CSV table of C-alpha atoms and ligand atoms in Angstrom, one decimal:
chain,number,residue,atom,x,y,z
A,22,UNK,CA,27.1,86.5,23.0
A,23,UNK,CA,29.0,85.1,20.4
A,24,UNK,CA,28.4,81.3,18.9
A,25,UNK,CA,30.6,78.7,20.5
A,26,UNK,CA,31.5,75.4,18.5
A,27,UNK,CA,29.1,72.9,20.5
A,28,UNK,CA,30.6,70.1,21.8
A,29,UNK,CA,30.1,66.7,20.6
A,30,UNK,CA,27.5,64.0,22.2
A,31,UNK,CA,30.3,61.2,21.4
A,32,UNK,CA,34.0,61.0,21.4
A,33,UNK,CA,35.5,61.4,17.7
A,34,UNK,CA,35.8,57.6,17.6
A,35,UNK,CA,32.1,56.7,18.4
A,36,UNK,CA,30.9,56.8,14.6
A,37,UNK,CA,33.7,54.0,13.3
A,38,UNK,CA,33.9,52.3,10.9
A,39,UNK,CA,31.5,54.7,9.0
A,40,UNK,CA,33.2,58.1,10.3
A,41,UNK,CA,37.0,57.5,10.8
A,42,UNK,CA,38.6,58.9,14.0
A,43,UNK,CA,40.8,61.6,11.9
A,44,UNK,CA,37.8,62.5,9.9
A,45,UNK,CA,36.0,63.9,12.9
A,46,UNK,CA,38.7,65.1,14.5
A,47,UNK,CA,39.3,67.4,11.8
A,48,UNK,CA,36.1,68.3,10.3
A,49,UNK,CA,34.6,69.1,14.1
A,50,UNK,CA,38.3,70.9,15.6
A,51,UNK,CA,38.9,72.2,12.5
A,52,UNK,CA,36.4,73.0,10.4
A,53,UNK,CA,33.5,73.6,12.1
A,54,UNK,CA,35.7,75.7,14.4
A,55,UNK,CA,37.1,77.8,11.5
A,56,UNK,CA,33.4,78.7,10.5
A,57,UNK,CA,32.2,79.7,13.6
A,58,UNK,CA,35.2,82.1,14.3
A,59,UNK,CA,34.3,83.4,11.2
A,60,UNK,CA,31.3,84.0,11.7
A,61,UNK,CA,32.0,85.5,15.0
A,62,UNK,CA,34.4,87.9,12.8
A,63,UNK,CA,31.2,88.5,10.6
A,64,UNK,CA,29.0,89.8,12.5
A,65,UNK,CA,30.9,91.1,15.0
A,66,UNK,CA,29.8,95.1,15.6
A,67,UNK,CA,27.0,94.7,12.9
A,68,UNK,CA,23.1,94.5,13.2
A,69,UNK,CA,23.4,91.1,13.1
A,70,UNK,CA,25.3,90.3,16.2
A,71,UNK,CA,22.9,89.1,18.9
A,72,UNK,CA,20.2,87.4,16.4
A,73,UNK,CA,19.7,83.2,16.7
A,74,UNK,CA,21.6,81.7,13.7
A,75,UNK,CA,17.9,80.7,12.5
A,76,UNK,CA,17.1,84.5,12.7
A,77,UNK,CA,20.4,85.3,10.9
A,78,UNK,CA,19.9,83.2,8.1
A,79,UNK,CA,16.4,83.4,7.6
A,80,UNK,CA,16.9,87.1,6.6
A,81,UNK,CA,20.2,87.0,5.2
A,82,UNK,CA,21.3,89.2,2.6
A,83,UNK,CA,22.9,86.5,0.2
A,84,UNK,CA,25.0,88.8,-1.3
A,85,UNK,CA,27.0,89.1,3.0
A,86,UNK,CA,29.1,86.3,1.5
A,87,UNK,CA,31.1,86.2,4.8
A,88,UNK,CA,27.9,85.4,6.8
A,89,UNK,CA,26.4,83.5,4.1
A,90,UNK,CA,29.6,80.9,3.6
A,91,UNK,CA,30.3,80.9,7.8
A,92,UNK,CA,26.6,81.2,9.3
A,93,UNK,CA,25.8,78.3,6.7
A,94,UNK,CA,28.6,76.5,7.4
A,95,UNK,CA,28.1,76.7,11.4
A,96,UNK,CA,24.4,75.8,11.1
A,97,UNK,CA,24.8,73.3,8.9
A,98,UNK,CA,27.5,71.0,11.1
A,99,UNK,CA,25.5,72.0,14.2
A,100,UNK,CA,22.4,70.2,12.6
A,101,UNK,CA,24.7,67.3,11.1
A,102,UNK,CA,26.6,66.6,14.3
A,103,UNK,CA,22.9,66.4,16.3
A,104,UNK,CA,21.0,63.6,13.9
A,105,UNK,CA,24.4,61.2,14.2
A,106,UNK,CA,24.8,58.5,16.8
A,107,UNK,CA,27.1,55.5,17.1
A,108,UNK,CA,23.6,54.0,18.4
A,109,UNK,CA,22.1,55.0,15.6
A,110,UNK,CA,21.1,53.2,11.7
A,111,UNK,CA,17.7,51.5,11.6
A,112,UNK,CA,14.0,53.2,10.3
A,113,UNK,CA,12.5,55.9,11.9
A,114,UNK,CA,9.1,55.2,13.5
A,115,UNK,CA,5.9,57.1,14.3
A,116,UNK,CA,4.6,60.2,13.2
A,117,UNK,CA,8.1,60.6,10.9
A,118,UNK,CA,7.9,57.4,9.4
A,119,UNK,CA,4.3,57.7,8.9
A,120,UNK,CA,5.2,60.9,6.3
A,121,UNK,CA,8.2,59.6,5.0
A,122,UNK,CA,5.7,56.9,3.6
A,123,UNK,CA,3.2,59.5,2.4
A,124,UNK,CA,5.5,61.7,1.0
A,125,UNK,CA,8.0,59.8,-0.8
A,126,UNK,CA,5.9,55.9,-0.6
A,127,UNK,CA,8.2,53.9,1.4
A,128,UNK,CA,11.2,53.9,3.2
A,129,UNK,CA,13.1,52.4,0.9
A,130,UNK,CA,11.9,54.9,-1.9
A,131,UNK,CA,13.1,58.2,0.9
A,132,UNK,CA,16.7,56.8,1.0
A,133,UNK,CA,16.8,56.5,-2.9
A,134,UNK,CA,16.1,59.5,-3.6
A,135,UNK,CA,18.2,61.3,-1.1
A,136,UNK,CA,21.1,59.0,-1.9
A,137,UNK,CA,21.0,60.3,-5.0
A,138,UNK,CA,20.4,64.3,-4.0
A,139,UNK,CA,23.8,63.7,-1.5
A,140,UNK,CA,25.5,61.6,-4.4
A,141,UNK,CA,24.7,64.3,-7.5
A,142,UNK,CA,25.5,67.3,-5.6
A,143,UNK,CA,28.3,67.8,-7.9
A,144,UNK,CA,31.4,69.7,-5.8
A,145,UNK,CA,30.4,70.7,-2.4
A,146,UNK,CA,27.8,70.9,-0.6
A,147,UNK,CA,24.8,69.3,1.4
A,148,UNK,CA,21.4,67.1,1.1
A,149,UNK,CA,18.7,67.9,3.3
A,150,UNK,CA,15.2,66.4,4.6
A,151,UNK,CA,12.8,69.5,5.2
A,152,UNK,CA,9.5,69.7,7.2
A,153,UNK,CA,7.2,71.7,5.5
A,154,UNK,CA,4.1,73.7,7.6
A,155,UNK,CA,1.8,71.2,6.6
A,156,UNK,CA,3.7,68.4,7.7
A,157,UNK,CA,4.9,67.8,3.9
A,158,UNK,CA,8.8,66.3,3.4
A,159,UNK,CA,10.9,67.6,1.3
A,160,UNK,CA,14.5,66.5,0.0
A,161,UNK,CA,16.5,68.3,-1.6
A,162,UNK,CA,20.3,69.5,-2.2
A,163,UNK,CA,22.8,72.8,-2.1
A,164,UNK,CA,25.9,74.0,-2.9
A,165,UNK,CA,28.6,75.0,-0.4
A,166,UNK,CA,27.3,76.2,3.0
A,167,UNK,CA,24.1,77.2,1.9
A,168,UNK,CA,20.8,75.6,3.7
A,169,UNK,CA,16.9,75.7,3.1
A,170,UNK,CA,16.2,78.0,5.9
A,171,UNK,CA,17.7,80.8,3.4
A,172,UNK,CA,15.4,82.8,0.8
A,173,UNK,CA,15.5,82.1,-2.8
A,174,UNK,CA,17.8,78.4,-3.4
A,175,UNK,CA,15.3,76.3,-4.5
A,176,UNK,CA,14.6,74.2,-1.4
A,177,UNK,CA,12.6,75.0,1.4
A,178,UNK,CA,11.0,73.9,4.7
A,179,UNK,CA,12.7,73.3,8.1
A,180,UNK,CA,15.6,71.2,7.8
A,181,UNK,CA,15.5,68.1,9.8
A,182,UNK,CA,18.2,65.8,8.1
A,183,UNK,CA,21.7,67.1,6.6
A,184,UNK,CA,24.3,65.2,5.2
A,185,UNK,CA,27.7,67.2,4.5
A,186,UNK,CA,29.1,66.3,1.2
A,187,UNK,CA,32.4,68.3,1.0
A,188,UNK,CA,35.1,66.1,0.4
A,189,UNK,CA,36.9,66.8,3.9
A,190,UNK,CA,33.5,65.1,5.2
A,191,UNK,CA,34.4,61.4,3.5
A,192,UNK,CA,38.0,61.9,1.5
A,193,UNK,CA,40.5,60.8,4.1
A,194,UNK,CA,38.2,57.1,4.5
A,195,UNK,CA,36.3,56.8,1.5
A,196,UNK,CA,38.9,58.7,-1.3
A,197,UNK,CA,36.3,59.2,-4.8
A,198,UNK,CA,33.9,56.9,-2.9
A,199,UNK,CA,30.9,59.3,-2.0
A,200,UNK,CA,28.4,56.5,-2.5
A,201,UNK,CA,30.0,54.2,0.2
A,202,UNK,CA,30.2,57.1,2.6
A,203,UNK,CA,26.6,58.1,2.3
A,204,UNK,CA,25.4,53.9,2.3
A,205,UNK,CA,27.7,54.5,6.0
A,206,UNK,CA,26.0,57.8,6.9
A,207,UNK,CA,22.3,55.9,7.0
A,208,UNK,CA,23.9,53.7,9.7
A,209,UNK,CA,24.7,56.5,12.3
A,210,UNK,CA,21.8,58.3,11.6
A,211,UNK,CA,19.9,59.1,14.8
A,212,UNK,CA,16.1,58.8,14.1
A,213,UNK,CA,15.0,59.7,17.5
A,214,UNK,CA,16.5,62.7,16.8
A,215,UNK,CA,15.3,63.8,14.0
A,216,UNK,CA,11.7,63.0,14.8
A,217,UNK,CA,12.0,65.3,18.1
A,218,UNK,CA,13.1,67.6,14.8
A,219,UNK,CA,10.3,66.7,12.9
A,220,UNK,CA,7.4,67.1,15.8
A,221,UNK,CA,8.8,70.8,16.7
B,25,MN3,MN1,31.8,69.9,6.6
């Protein structure tokens, strides 16, 4: 079975004014698209062929560049496109908000320091929130396609949060503006979401 490009849960104008129209329609047709069929291409007649992404990239051989750059890169929107919602913005609640508080002190003090993983991420790349085992957050940043379910980056856990910050994620609405695009992002994130993400 090869990976399909899911479809989204809102139309490509549903995140406005904080994801333009074009923006999605790109990123998600384009994109997102291009590094699945890659991926597809990959593994296609290889070991790897029939494994779960998570499998995939939890065992990856860094140096499979193809897989690395497209099984990242497939993972990674699948996750981002999931925690957005044009219903969503707010704080999270329960169980997540109680260790966002315990592992970073407040609310306020979680979005400060991810802002600034997503806004320092110099190039491409992605900020994450990761569950660890014990129920410890983490945040933290990579370059390119790479996420914290692969060995040896320097960030670990389950990722439960992911903000894309390639420049074809923001450029066409927000130009140099990265910070204004990530301030947008924390308004169309969907909590409910990512606490089902969190609880798994
Ligand atoms: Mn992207």
């Amino acid at each position: 079975m090869a990976f399909e490009l899911p479809a989204l849960k809102y139309s490509f104008d549903a995140l406005e004014p904080h994801i333009d129209t074009k923006t999605m329609q790109i990123h998600h047709g384009k994109h997102h698209a291009g590094y699945t069929n890659n991926l597809n291409n990959a593994i296609k007649d290889t070991p790897l062929e029939g494994l779960s992404i998570e499998e995939i990239l939890k065992n990856l051989d860094m140096n499979n560049t193809a897989v690395r750059n497209n099984g990242g890169g497939y993972f990674n929107h699948n996750l981002f496109w999931n925690i957005l919602s044009p219903n969503g913005g707010g704080v999270p609640s329960g169980d997540l908000a109680e260790a966002i508080d315990l592992s970073f002190g407040s609310f306020d003090e979680f979005k400060s320091i991810f802002s600034k993983a997503a806004g320092t991420r110099f190039g491409s790349g992605w900020a994450w929130l990761c569950v660890h085992p014990n129920g410890k957050l983490e945040i933290c940043s990579t370059a390119n396609q790479d996420n914290p379910l692969m060995q040896g980056i320097g960030c670990g856990g389950r990722p439960i949060l992911a903000l894309d910050v390639w420049e074809h994620a923001y450029y066409l609405n927000y130009q140099n503006r990265r910070p204004d695009y990530i301030a947008g992002f924390f308004n169309v994130i969907d909590w409910s979401i990512v606490s089902e993400l969190f609880k798994k």
